[in-house]
Amino acid sequence: MLQHNKISDSDLRNKIKNSEICFGGNRKLKIYGMLKCSSGKRMKRENRVFFLSENEARQNGFRPCGHCMKTDYQNWKNGLI
């Protein structure tokens, strides 16, 4: 898990280009989703974290976003994840 406020913007862009970062999340709400999600783009920088994989996000106790990951969210909500 990589916190947004502890990485420079240029390093962040490079990590996204190199596929070292694939998902973003909200540290306080414990929600993760796609980098292109409009809900994720609105969160404060100090709350934003990044993950390499969904597995990494789940291991850190995060749940899928109900906006950009509807199927995964429904599976999580129904206790299938």
Short mmCIF file of C-alpha atoms in Angstrom, two decimals:
data_model
loop_
_atom_site.label_atom_id
_atom_site.label_comp_id
_atom_site.label_asym_id
_atom_site.label_seq_id
_atom_site.Cartn_x
_atom_site.Cartn_y
_atom_site.Cartn_z
CA MET A 1 0.00 0.00 0.00
CA LEU A 2 1.39 3.35 -1.08
CA GLN A 3 0.06 6.62 0.36
CA HIS A 4 -0.52 9.46 -2.11
CA ASN A 5 0.86 12.19 0.14
CA LYS A 6 4.17 10.30 0.49
CA ILE A 7 4.98 10.11 -3.24
CA SER A 8 5.74 12.83 -5.78
CA ASP A 9 3.42 13.36 -8.73
CA SER A 10 6.09 12.37 -11.26
CA ASP A 11 6.87 9.12 -9.38
CA LEU A 12 3.14 8.38 -9.23
CA ARG A 13 2.73 8.86 -13.00
CA ASN A 14 5.71 6.59 -13.67
CA LYS A 15 4.34 3.86 -11.40
CA ILE A 16 0.95 4.01 -13.15
CA LYS A 17 2.61 3.87 -16.61
CA ASN A 18 4.72 0.88 -15.52
CA SER A 19 1.63 -0.89 -14.09
CA GLU A 20 3.09 -0.81 -10.59
CA ILE A 21 -0.16 0.83 -9.43
CA CYS A 22 -3.50 -0.51 -10.69
CA PHE A 23 -6.03 0.42 -7.98
CA GLY A 24 -6.68 3.36 -5.69
CA GLY A 25 -8.40 3.46 -2.33
CA ASN A 26 -9.64 5.63 0.49
CA ARG A 27 -7.59 5.03 3.63
CA LYS A 28 -10.32 6.21 6.03
CA LEU A 29 -13.32 4.53 4.39
CA LYS A 30 -11.39 1.33 3.51
CA ILE A 31 -12.76 1.29 -0.07
CA TYR A 32 -10.69 0.52 -3.21
CA GLY A 33 -11.51 0.88 -6.90
CA MET A 34 -10.26 1.60 -10.39
CA LEU A 35 -7.96 4.57 -10.96
CA LYS A 36 -10.45 6.05 -13.46
CA CYS A 37 -13.38 5.99 -10.97
CA SER A 38 -15.04 9.38 -10.57
CA SER A 39 -15.68 8.70 -6.88
CA GLY A 40 -12.01 8.03 -6.28
CA LYS A 41 -10.92 11.17 -8.09
CA ARG A 42 -12.91 13.32 -5.64
CA MET A 43 -11.24 12.09 -2.45
CA LYS A 44 -8.70 14.13 -0.54
CA ARG A 45 -5.06 13.47 -1.30
CA GLU A 46 -4.25 12.62 2.34
CA ASN A 47 -6.88 9.83 2.30
CA ARG A 48 -5.81 8.31 -1.04
CA VAL A 49 -3.73 5.11 -1.18
CA PHE A 50 -2.64 2.93 -4.09
CA PHE A 51 -2.40 -0.84 -4.63
CA LEU A 52 -0.74 -3.11 -7.16
CA SER A 53 -3.60 -5.63 -7.09
CA GLU A 54 -7.07 -6.29 -5.74
CA ASN A 55 -5.55 -8.99 -3.58
CA GLU A 56 -3.27 -6.45 -1.89
CA ALA A 57 -6.24 -4.16 -1.22
CA ARG A 58 -8.29 -6.98 0.32
CA GLN A 59 -5.35 -8.09 2.47
CA ASN A 60 -5.24 -4.58 3.90
CA GLY A 61 -8.95 -4.76 4.81
CA PHE A 62 -10.41 -2.72 1.94
CA ARG A 63 -13.71 -3.48 0.18
CA PRO A 64 -14.58 -2.96 -3.52
CA CYS A 65 -16.11 0.32 -4.69
CA GLY A 66 -19.85 0.17 -5.36
CA HIS A 67 -19.52 2.67 -8.20
CA CYS A 68 -16.80 1.32 -10.49
CA MET A 69 -16.71 -2.33 -9.36
CA LYS A 70 -20.41 -3.16 -9.05
CA THR A 71 -20.12 -6.94 -9.45
CA ASP A 72 -17.26 -7.27 -6.97
CA TYR A 73 -19.11 -4.97 -4.56
CA GLN A 74 -22.27 -7.10 -4.75
CA ASN A 75 -20.22 -10.26 -4.15
CA TRP A 76 -18.56 -8.59 -1.14
CA LYS A 77 -21.92 -7.38 0.17
CA ASN A 78 -23.41 -10.88 -0.14
CA GLY A 79 -20.43 -12.38 1.68
CA LEU A 80 -18.99 -14.18 -1.35
CA ILE A 81 -15.60 -12.43 -1.10
#
